[in-house]
Amino acid sequence: MAWYFSTKINYFSIVMRKQRILVAPLNWGLGHASRCIPIIHNLINKNYEVIIAAEGRSLNLMKDEFPNLKYIILNNWNIKYHDYLPASLMILLQIPKIIYSIYTEHKLLKKVIKQYQINIVIADNRYGLFSKKIKTVFITHQVMIMSPFFKKIIQKISYILINKFNECWIIDDQKINLAGQMSKPTLLPKKYKYIGIQSRFTFRKNERKKYDICAIISGPEPQRSILEKIITRQLKTYTGNSIIIQGKTEVTSKNHINNITILSNANSKEINQIILSSKLVISRSGYSSIMDLYKLKARSILIPTPGQYEQEYLSNLFHSKKIFLKEEQTNFNLINALKKYNKFPRFKFKKSQDNWNETFKIFQE
């Protein structure tokens, strides 16, 4: 609880209110926002007041999940991608823009803290949201940044920024180690805490299978649209029942083409049910997507976003462990992928342990 004193002529009164927490996910695909959802639910359950800072599709997702919370528009890094150049190269070319964005969001945070009387900040991969005046927490799974260029320099700069926060929450189970080397490098930040595998979804046994294939399209443009066209074209000739979730949180539509159901978007409860009702899920290999698939024990084919080094690493990792099948977007062939998938063994998924009292302990110190 936070205590506030107000004075009048002959007396003073003590006003007590909940601690106010600003949760700010990076708007880079929907993954950062989606993995903050279980954290926000548990903050609310623990009687904290939550304000969300977001923009774009991440903002739409959050408003759908938490319609009664307060929102602040926090501008994104606005990274641009090319249809053909690798994502890693495009990011490298835009490093000056990223540095400037970190600087401007840090300046903006000072105003936000004062205007909204923020007590705590939880920032998912937003490096500029640290403060000397209040407690701040940095969320990531990629403690060791996967990059084909200047890896050591990028790692050093990343740790300088992360160590400005009071604590770093690593989204992974320390024993299961879902993110591999990314969440468990040799050197870790000064103050860190593993908070488990976080997904907005809930597993249920013995769900009736309605769809043969569920394709979840996500990630930044233009690669999101490119994958959607590839999947849609090939599913048109597939005889089984299939469903495509386009990941367009700004629109709401439902269409049918042959045996395909196409949803522009769906809420968490709907996606949860769709995945459990599907024999096979085709998805990007972003870490948040992988946490969702792992939590729901979904048999899956992963298609990494071309040029995204992290997604390449994760898809290779899970393919080598015989957990999920990896396929490349270039020359993707659904029929050939299904033949490989049918030979893939079934994996025994392990349960991640959460301890929210321990996770939120920093707020009471």
CSV table of C-alpha atoms in Angstrom, one decimal:
chain,number,residue,atom,x,y,z
A,1,MET,CA,0.0,0.0,0.0
A,2,ALA,CA,1.1,3.6,-0.6
A,3,TRP,CA,0.4,6.3,2.1
A,4,TYR,CA,-0.4,9.9,1.3
A,5,PHE,CA,-0.9,12.8,3.7
A,6,SER,CA,-3.2,15.8,2.9
A,7,THR,CA,-3.5,18.8,5.3
A,8,LYS,CA,-6.3,21.2,5.9
A,9,ILE,CA,-6.6,24.1,8.4
A,10,ASN,CA,-7.0,22.2,11.7
A,11,TYR,CA,-6.3,18.6,10.8
A,12,PHE,CA,-4.7,16.1,8.5
A,13,SER,CA,-6.0,12.9,7.0
A,14,ILE,CA,-4.3,9.8,5.9
A,15,VAL,CA,-5.3,8.6,2.5
A,16,MET,CA,-4.4,5.0,1.6
A,17,ARG,CA,-4.5,3.6,-1.9
A,18,LYS,CA,-3.3,0.7,-3.9
A,19,GLN,CA,0.2,0.7,-5.4
A,20,ARG,CA,-0.1,1.9,-8.9
A,21,ILE,CA,1.9,-0.1,-11.5
A,22,LEU,CA,2.6,0.9,-15.1
A,23,VAL,CA,2.9,-2.2,-17.4
A,24,ALA,CA,4.5,-1.3,-20.7
A,25,PRO,CA,5.0,-4.0,-23.4
A,26,LEU,CA,7.0,-3.4,-26.6
A,27,ASN,CA,4.8,-3.2,-29.6
A,28,TRP,CA,6.9,-5.7,-31.7
A,29,GLY,CA,4.4,-8.2,-32.9
A,30,LEU,CA,1.9,-9.3,-30.3
A,31,GLY,CA,4.2,-11.5,-28.2
A,32,HIS,CA,5.4,-8.9,-25.7
A,33,ALA,CA,1.8,-7.9,-24.9
A,34,SER,CA,0.3,-11.4,-24.8
A,35,ARG,CA,2.9,-12.6,-22.2
A,36,CYS,CA,2.2,-9.6,-20.0
A,37,ILE,CA,-1.5,-10.7,-19.8
A,38,PRO,CA,-1.0,-13.4,-17.1
A,39,ILE,CA,1.3,-11.0,-15.1
A,40,ILE,CA,-1.4,-8.3,-15.2
A,41,HIS,CA,-4.1,-10.8,-14.1
A,42,ASN,CA,-2.0,-11.8,-11.1
A,43,LEU,CA,-1.2,-8.2,-10.2
A,44,ILE,CA,-4.9,-7.4,-10.1
A,45,ASN,CA,-5.5,-10.5,-8.0
A,46,LYS,CA,-2.9,-9.3,-5.6
A,47,ASN,CA,-4.7,-6.0,-5.3
A,48,TYR,CA,-2.4,-3.7,-7.3
A,49,GLU,CA,-3.8,-1.0,-9.5
A,50,VAL,CA,-2.6,-1.4,-13.1
A,51,ILE,CA,-2.2,1.2,-15.9
A,52,ILE,CA,-1.1,-0.1,-19.3
A,53,ALA,CA,1.1,1.8,-21.7
A,54,ALA,CA,1.0,0.5,-25.3
A,55,GLU,CA,0.1,1.4,-28.9
A,56,GLY,CA,-0.9,-0.2,-32.1
A,57,ARG,CA,-2.0,-3.9,-32.2
A,58,SER,CA,-0.6,-4.5,-28.7
A,59,LEU,CA,-2.9,-1.8,-27.4
A,60,ASN,CA,-5.9,-3.3,-29.2
A,61,LEU,CA,-5.0,-6.7,-27.7
A,62,MET,CA,-4.7,-5.3,-24.2
A,63,LYS,CA,-8.0,-3.3,-24.4
A,64,ASP,CA,-9.8,-6.5,-25.5
A,65,GLU,CA,-8.4,-8.4,-22.5
A,66,PHE,CA,-8.7,-5.6,-19.9
A,67,PRO,CA,-11.5,-3.2,-21.1
A,68,ASN,CA,-11.8,-1.6,-17.7
A,69,LEU,CA,-8.2,-0.5,-17.1
A,70,LYS,CA,-6.6,2.9,-17.8
A,71,TYR,CA,-4.4,3.2,-20.9
A,72,ILE,CA,-1.5,5.5,-21.9
A,73,ILE,CA,-0.4,5.7,-25.5
A,74,LEU,CA,3.4,5.1,-25.5
A,75,ASN,CA,5.0,5.4,-28.9
A,76,ASN,CA,6.8,2.4,-30.4
A,77,TRP,CA,10.3,2.2,-31.8
A,78,ASN,CA,8.7,2.1,-35.3
A,79,ILE,CA,11.2,-0.4,-36.8
A,80,LYS,CA,10.7,-0.9,-40.5
A,81,TYR,CA,11.2,-4.2,-42.3
A,82,HIS,CA,11.9,-5.0,-45.9
A,83,ASP,CA,10.2,-7.7,-48.1
A,84,TYR,CA,13.5,-9.3,-49.0
A,85,LEU,CA,16.4,-8.0,-46.8
A,86,PRO,CA,17.0,-10.0,-43.6
A,87,ALA,CA,15.3,-8.6,-40.5
A,88,SER,CA,18.6,-8.7,-38.6
A,89,LEU,CA,20.2,-6.4,-41.2
A,90,MET,CA,17.3,-4.0,-41.1
A,91,ILE,CA,17.5,-3.8,-37.4
A,92,LEU,CA,21.2,-3.1,-37.5
A,93,LEU,CA,20.6,-0.2,-40.0
A,94,GLN,CA,18.1,1.3,-37.6
A,95,ILE,CA,20.2,1.2,-34.4
A,96,PRO,CA,20.4,5.0,-34.3
A,97,LYS,CA,16.5,5.1,-34.4
A,98,ILE,CA,16.4,2.5,-31.6
A,99,ILE,CA,18.8,4.5,-29.4
A,100,TYR,CA,16.8,7.7,-29.9
A,101,SER,CA,13.6,5.8,-29.1
A,102,ILE,CA,15.1,4.5,-25.8
A,103,TYR,CA,16.2,8.1,-24.9
A,104,THR,CA,12.8,9.6,-25.7
A,105,GLU,CA,10.7,7.0,-23.9
A,106,HIS,CA,13.0,7.5,-20.8
A,107,LYS,CA,12.2,11.3,-20.9
A,108,LEU,CA,8.5,10.6,-21.4
A,109,LEU,CA,8.5,8.2,-18.4
A,110,LYS,CA,9.5,11.0,-16.1
A,111,LYS,CA,6.3,13.0,-17.1
A,112,VAL,CA,4.1,9.8,-16.9
A,113,ILE,CA,5.3,9.0,-13.3
A,114,LYS,CA,4.5,12.5,-12.1
A,115,GLN,CA,1.2,12.9,-14.0
A,116,TYR,CA,-0.2,9.4,-13.1
A,117,GLN,CA,1.5,9.0,-9.7
A,118,ILE,CA,3.1,5.7,-10.7
A,119,ASN,CA,4.8,3.7,-7.9
A,120,ILE,CA,6.3,0.9,-10.0
A,121,VAL,CA,7.1,0.2,-13.7
A,122,ILE,CA,7.1,-3.2,-15.4
A,123,ALA,CA,8.7,-2.8,-18.8
A,124,ASP,CA,8.7,-5.7,-21.3
A,125,ASN,CA,11.8,-5.1,-23.5
A,126,ARG,CA,11.4,-1.3,-23.2
A,127,TYR,CA,15.0,-0.4,-22.3
A,128,GLY,CA,14.3,3.3,-21.6
A,129,LEU,CA,11.7,2.8,-18.8
A,130,PHE,CA,14.0,2.9,-15.8
A,131,SER,CA,13.9,5.5,-13.1
A,132,LYS,CA,15.9,6.6,-10.0
A,133,LYS,CA,12.7,7.8,-8.2
A,134,ILE,CA,10.6,4.6,-8.2
A,135,LYS,CA,11.1,0.8,-8.6
A,136,THR,CA,11.4,-0.5,-12.1
A,137,VAL,CA,11.4,-4.1,-13.5
A,138,PHE,CA,12.7,-5.2,-16.9
A,139,ILE,CA,11.1,-8.2,-18.5
A,140,THR,CA,12.8,-10.4,-21.1
A,141,HIS,CA,13.5,-13.9,-22.1
A,142,GLN,CA,16.5,-12.9,-24.3
A,143,VAL,CA,19.1,-12.1,-21.7
A,144,MET,CA,21.7,-13.1,-24.3
A,145,ILE,CA,20.6,-11.3,-27.5
A,146,MET,CA,20.8,-13.5,-30.6
A,147,SER,CA,22.4,-11.4,-33.3
A,148,PRO,CA,24.7,-12.3,-36.3
A,149,PHE,CA,26.4,-8.9,-35.9
A,150,PHE,CA,28.4,-7.3,-33.1
A,151,LYS,CA,27.0,-9.7,-30.5
A,152,LYS,CA,29.4,-8.9,-27.7
A,153,ILE,CA,29.0,-5.1,-28.1
A,154,ILE,CA,25.2,-5.4,-28.2
A,155,GLN,CA,25.2,-7.7,-25.1
A,156,LYS,CA,27.4,-5.2,-23.2
A,157,ILE,CA,25.1,-2.2,-24.0
A,158,SER,CA,22.0,-4.3,-23.2
A,159,TYR,CA,23.4,-5.2,-19.7
A,160,ILE,CA,24.3,-1.6,-19.0
A,161,LEU,CA,20.6,-0.6,-19.6
A,162,ILE,CA,19.1,-3.7,-17.9
A,163,ASN,CA,21.2,-3.0,-14.8
A,164,LYS,CA,19.6,0.4,-14.5
A,165,PHE,CA,16.4,-1.4,-13.5
A,166,ASN,CA,15.9,-2.6,-9.9
A,167,GLU,CA,15.3,-6.2,-11.1
A,168,CYS,CA,15.2,-8.3,-14.3
A,169,TRP,CA,12.5,-10.8,-14.7
A,170,ILE,CA,13.5,-13.6,-17.0
A,171,ILE,CA,10.4,-15.3,-18.6
A,172,ASP,CA,11.5,-18.9,-18.4
A,173,ASP,CA,11.5,-21.8,-16.0
A,174,GLN,CA,15.0,-22.2,-14.7
A,175,LYS,CA,14.8,-26.0,-14.8
A,176,ILE,CA,12.9,-26.5,-18.1
A,177,ASN,CA,15.0,-23.7,-19.8
A,178,LEU,CA,12.6,-23.3,-22.7
A,179,ALA,CA,14.6,-20.4,-24.3
A,180,GLY,CA,17.9,-22.3,-24.2
A,181,GLN,CA,21.1,-20.1,-24.2
A,182,MET,CA,19.0,-16.9,-24.5
A,183,SER,CA,17.7,-17.1,-21.0
A,184,LYS,CA,20.6,-18.9,-19.4
A,185,PRO,CA,23.9,-17.4,-20.5
A,186,THR,CA,27.1,-17.7,-18.6
A,187,LEU,CA,26.8,-14.1,-17.3
A,188,LEU,CA,23.5,-12.8,-16.0
A,189,PRO,CA,22.3,-9.3,-15.0
A,190,LYS,CA,23.1,-8.1,-11.4
A,191,LYS,CA,19.6,-8.7,-10.1
A,192,TYR,CA,17.5,-11.3,-11.9
A,193,LYS,CA,14.7,-13.6,-11.2
A,194,TYR,CA,13.2,-16.5,-13.3
A,195,ILE,CA,9.4,-16.1,-13.2
A,196,GLY,CA,8.4,-19.2,-15.1
A,197,ILE,CA,6.8,-19.9,-18.5
A,198,GLN,CA,4.1,-17.3,-19.0
A,199,SER,CA,1.1,-17.8,-21.2
A,200,ARG,CA,-2.4,-16.3,-21.3
A,201,PHE,CA,-3.8,-19.7,-22.0
A,202,THR,CA,-5.1,-22.7,-19.9
A,203,PHE,CA,-4.6,-26.3,-20.8
A,204,ARG,CA,-7.6,-28.7,-20.6
A,205,LYS,CA,-7.6,-32.4,-21.3
A,206,ASN,CA,-9.7,-34.4,-23.8
A,207,GLU,CA,-10.9,-31.5,-26.0
A,208,ARG,CA,-12.9,-32.6,-29.1
A,209,LYS,CA,-10.9,-31.9,-32.2
A,210,LYS,CA,-12.8,-29.6,-34.6
A,211,TYR,CA,-9.9,-28.5,-36.9
A,212,ASP,CA,-7.2,-30.5,-38.6
A,213,ILE,CA,-5.0,-27.5,-39.0
A,214,CYS,CA,-4.9,-24.1,-37.1
A,215,ALA,CA,-2.6,-21.5,-38.6
A,216,ILE,CA,-1.8,-18.5,-36.3
A,217,ILE,CA,-0.3,-15.6,-38.3
A,218,SER,CA,1.7,-13.1,-36.3
A,219,GLY,CA,4.7,-10.8,-36.2
A,220,PRO,CA,5.6,-7.5,-37.8
A,221,GLU,CA,4.8,-6.5,-41.4
A,222,PRO,CA,5.5,-7.2,-44.2
A,223,GLN,CA,6.4,-10.8,-43.3
A,224,ARG,CA,3.1,-11.4,-41.5
A,225,SER,CA,1.1,-10.7,-44.7
A,226,ILE,CA,3.6,-12.8,-46.8
A,227,LEU,CA,3.1,-15.8,-44.6
A,228,GLU,CA,-0.7,-15.3,-44.6
A,229,LYS,CA,-0.8,-15.5,-48.4
A,230,ILE,CA,1.4,-18.6,-48.5
A,231,ILE,CA,-0.7,-20.4,-45.9
A,232,THR,CA,-4.1,-19.4,-47.3
A,233,ARG,CA,-3.1,-20.4,-50.9
A,234,GLN,CA,-2.1,-23.9,-49.8
A,235,LEU,CA,-5.0,-24.5,-47.4
A,236,LYS,CA,-7.4,-23.8,-50.3
A,237,THR,CA,-6.5,-27.2,-51.8
A,238,TYR,CA,-6.3,-29.0,-48.4
A,239,THR,CA,-9.3,-31.3,-47.9
A,240,GLY,CA,-9.4,-31.2,-44.1
A,241,ASN,CA,-11.0,-28.5,-41.9
A,242,SER,CA,-8.7,-25.6,-41.1
A,243,ILE,CA,-8.8,-22.2,-39.5
A,244,ILE,CA,-6.6,-19.1,-39.9
A,245,ILE,CA,-6.2,-16.5,-37.2
A,246,GLN,CA,-4.7,-13.4,-39.0
A,247,GLY,CA,-3.6,-11.5,-36.0
A,248,LYS,CA,-5.2,-8.2,-37.1
A,249,THR,CA,-6.4,-6.8,-33.8
A,250,GLU,CA,-7.6,-3.6,-35.4
A,251,VAL,CA,-10.4,-5.3,-37.3
A,252,THR,CA,-13.1,-7.9,-36.6
A,253,SER,CA,-14.2,-10.2,-39.4
A,254,LYS,CA,-15.0,-13.9,-40.1
A,255,ASN,CA,-15.0,-15.4,-43.6
A,256,HIS,CA,-15.1,-18.9,-45.1
A,257,ILE,CA,-13.2,-20.2,-48.2
A,258,ASN,CA,-13.8,-23.8,-49.0
A,259,ASN,CA,-13.0,-25.7,-45.8
A,260,ILE,CA,-11.1,-22.7,-44.3
A,261,THR,CA,-12.5,-20.5,-41.6
A,262,ILE,CA,-10.7,-17.1,-41.5
A,263,LEU,CA,-10.7,-14.9,-38.4
A,264,SER,CA,-9.2,-11.5,-38.5
A,265,ASN,CA,-8.7,-11.7,-34.8
A,266,ALA,CA,-9.9,-13.5,-31.7
A,267,ASN,CA,-9.7,-12.9,-28.0
A,268,SER,CA,-7.7,-15.0,-25.6
A,269,LYS,CA,-10.5,-17.3,-24.6
A,270,GLU,CA,-11.4,-18.0,-28.3
A,271,ILE,CA,-7.8,-18.7,-29.3
A,272,ASN,CA,-7.3,-21.0,-26.3
A,273,GLN,CA,-10.3,-23.0,-27.4
A,274,ILE,CA,-9.3,-23.1,-31.1
A,275,ILE,CA,-5.8,-24.4,-30.3
A,276,LEU,CA,-7.1,-27.1,-28.0
A,277,SER,CA,-9.6,-28.1,-30.7
A,278,SER,CA,-6.9,-28.4,-33.4
A,279,LYS,CA,-4.9,-31.5,-34.3
A,280,LEU,CA,-2.0,-29.4,-35.6
A,281,VAL,CA,-1.0,-25.7,-35.1
A,282,ILE,CA,1.2,-23.8,-37.7
A,283,SER,CA,2.8,-20.8,-36.1
A,284,ARG,CA,5.8,-18.4,-36.0
A,285,SER,CA,8.6,-19.4,-33.7
A,286,GLY,CA,8.5,-16.2,-31.6
A,287,TYR,CA,9.2,-17.0,-27.9
A,288,SER,CA,5.7,-16.0,-26.7
A,289,SER,CA,4.1,-18.2,-29.3
A,290,ILE,CA,6.3,-21.1,-28.3
A,291,MET,CA,5.3,-20.6,-24.6
A,292,ASP,CA,1.6,-20.7,-25.6
A,293,LEU,CA,2.1,-23.9,-27.6
A,294,TYR,CA,4.1,-25.5,-24.9
A,295,LYS,CA,1.5,-24.6,-22.2
A,296,LEU,CA,-1.3,-26.1,-24.3
A,297,LYS,CA,0.8,-29.2,-25.3
A,298,ALA,CA,0.0,-28.4,-28.9
A,299,ARG,CA,1.6,-30.5,-31.7
A,300,SER,CA,3.0,-27.8,-34.0
A,301,ILE,CA,5.0,-26.8,-37.1
A,302,LEU,CA,7.1,-23.7,-36.6
A,303,ILE,CA,7.9,-21.3,-39.4
A,304,PRO,CA,10.5,-18.7,-38.3
A,305,THR,CA,10.2,-15.1,-39.7
A,306,PRO,CA,13.0,-14.9,-42.4
A,307,GLY,CA,16.0,-13.0,-41.1
A,308,GLN,CA,14.9,-13.0,-37.4
A,309,TYR,CA,17.9,-14.6,-35.8
A,310,GLU,CA,16.1,-15.3,-32.5
A,311,GLN,CA,13.3,-17.2,-34.3
A,312,GLU,CA,15.8,-19.2,-36.3
A,313,TYR,CA,17.6,-20.2,-33.1
A,314,LEU,CA,14.4,-21.2,-31.3
A,315,SER,CA,12.9,-23.2,-34.2
A,316,ASN,CA,16.2,-25.1,-34.6
A,317,LEU,CA,16.4,-25.7,-30.8
A,318,PHE,CA,12.9,-27.2,-30.6
A,319,HIS,CA,13.3,-29.2,-33.8
A,320,SER,CA,16.5,-30.7,-32.5
A,321,LYS,CA,14.7,-31.7,-29.2
A,322,LYS,CA,11.9,-33.3,-31.3
A,323,ILE,CA,9.3,-31.0,-29.6
A,324,PHE,CA,8.1,-29.0,-32.7
A,325,LEU,CA,8.8,-29.4,-36.4
A,326,LYS,CA,10.6,-26.6,-38.2
A,327,GLU,CA,9.9,-25.5,-41.7
A,328,GLU,CA,11.2,-22.6,-43.7
A,329,GLN,CA,8.9,-19.9,-45.1
A,330,THR,CA,10.7,-19.9,-48.5
A,331,ASN,CA,9.3,-22.7,-50.6
A,332,PHE,CA,7.0,-23.9,-47.8
A,333,ASN,CA,5.0,-26.9,-48.9
A,334,LEU,CA,2.1,-27.9,-46.7
A,335,ILE,CA,1.8,-31.5,-48.0
A,336,ASN,CA,5.5,-32.3,-47.5
A,337,ALA,CA,5.5,-30.6,-44.1
A,338,LEU,CA,2.6,-32.8,-43.0
A,339,LYS,CA,4.4,-35.9,-44.1
A,340,LYS,CA,7.4,-35.0,-41.9
A,341,TYR,CA,5.1,-34.0,-39.0
A,342,ASN,CA,3.3,-37.4,-39.1
A,343,LYS,CA,6.7,-39.0,-38.4
A,344,PHE,CA,7.6,-36.7,-35.6
A,345,PRO,CA,7.4,-38.3,-32.1
A,346,ARG,CA,5.1,-37.1,-29.3
A,347,PHE,CA,6.9,-35.0,-26.7
A,348,LYS,CA,6.1,-35.2,-23.0
A,349,PHE,CA,5.6,-31.6,-21.8
A,350,LYS,CA,6.7,-30.5,-18.3
A,351,LYS,CA,4.8,-28.1,-16.1
A,352,SER,CA,6.3,-24.8,-15.2
A,353,GLN,CA,6.1,-23.6,-11.6
A,354,ASP,CA,4.9,-20.0,-10.8
A,355,ASN,CA,5.3,-18.3,-7.4
A,356,TRP,CA,3.7,-14.8,-7.7
A,357,ASN,CA,4.4,-14.0,-4.0
A,358,GLU,CA,8.1,-14.4,-4.6
A,359,THR,CA,7.9,-12.6,-8.0
A,360,PHE,CA,6.2,-9.6,-6.5
A,361,LYS,CA,8.3,-9.5,-3.4
A,362,ILE,CA,10.4,-6.6,-4.8
A,363,PHE,CA,7.4,-4.4,-4.5
A,364,GLN,CA,7.2,-4.7,-0.8
A,365,GLU,CA,11.0,-4.3,-0.1
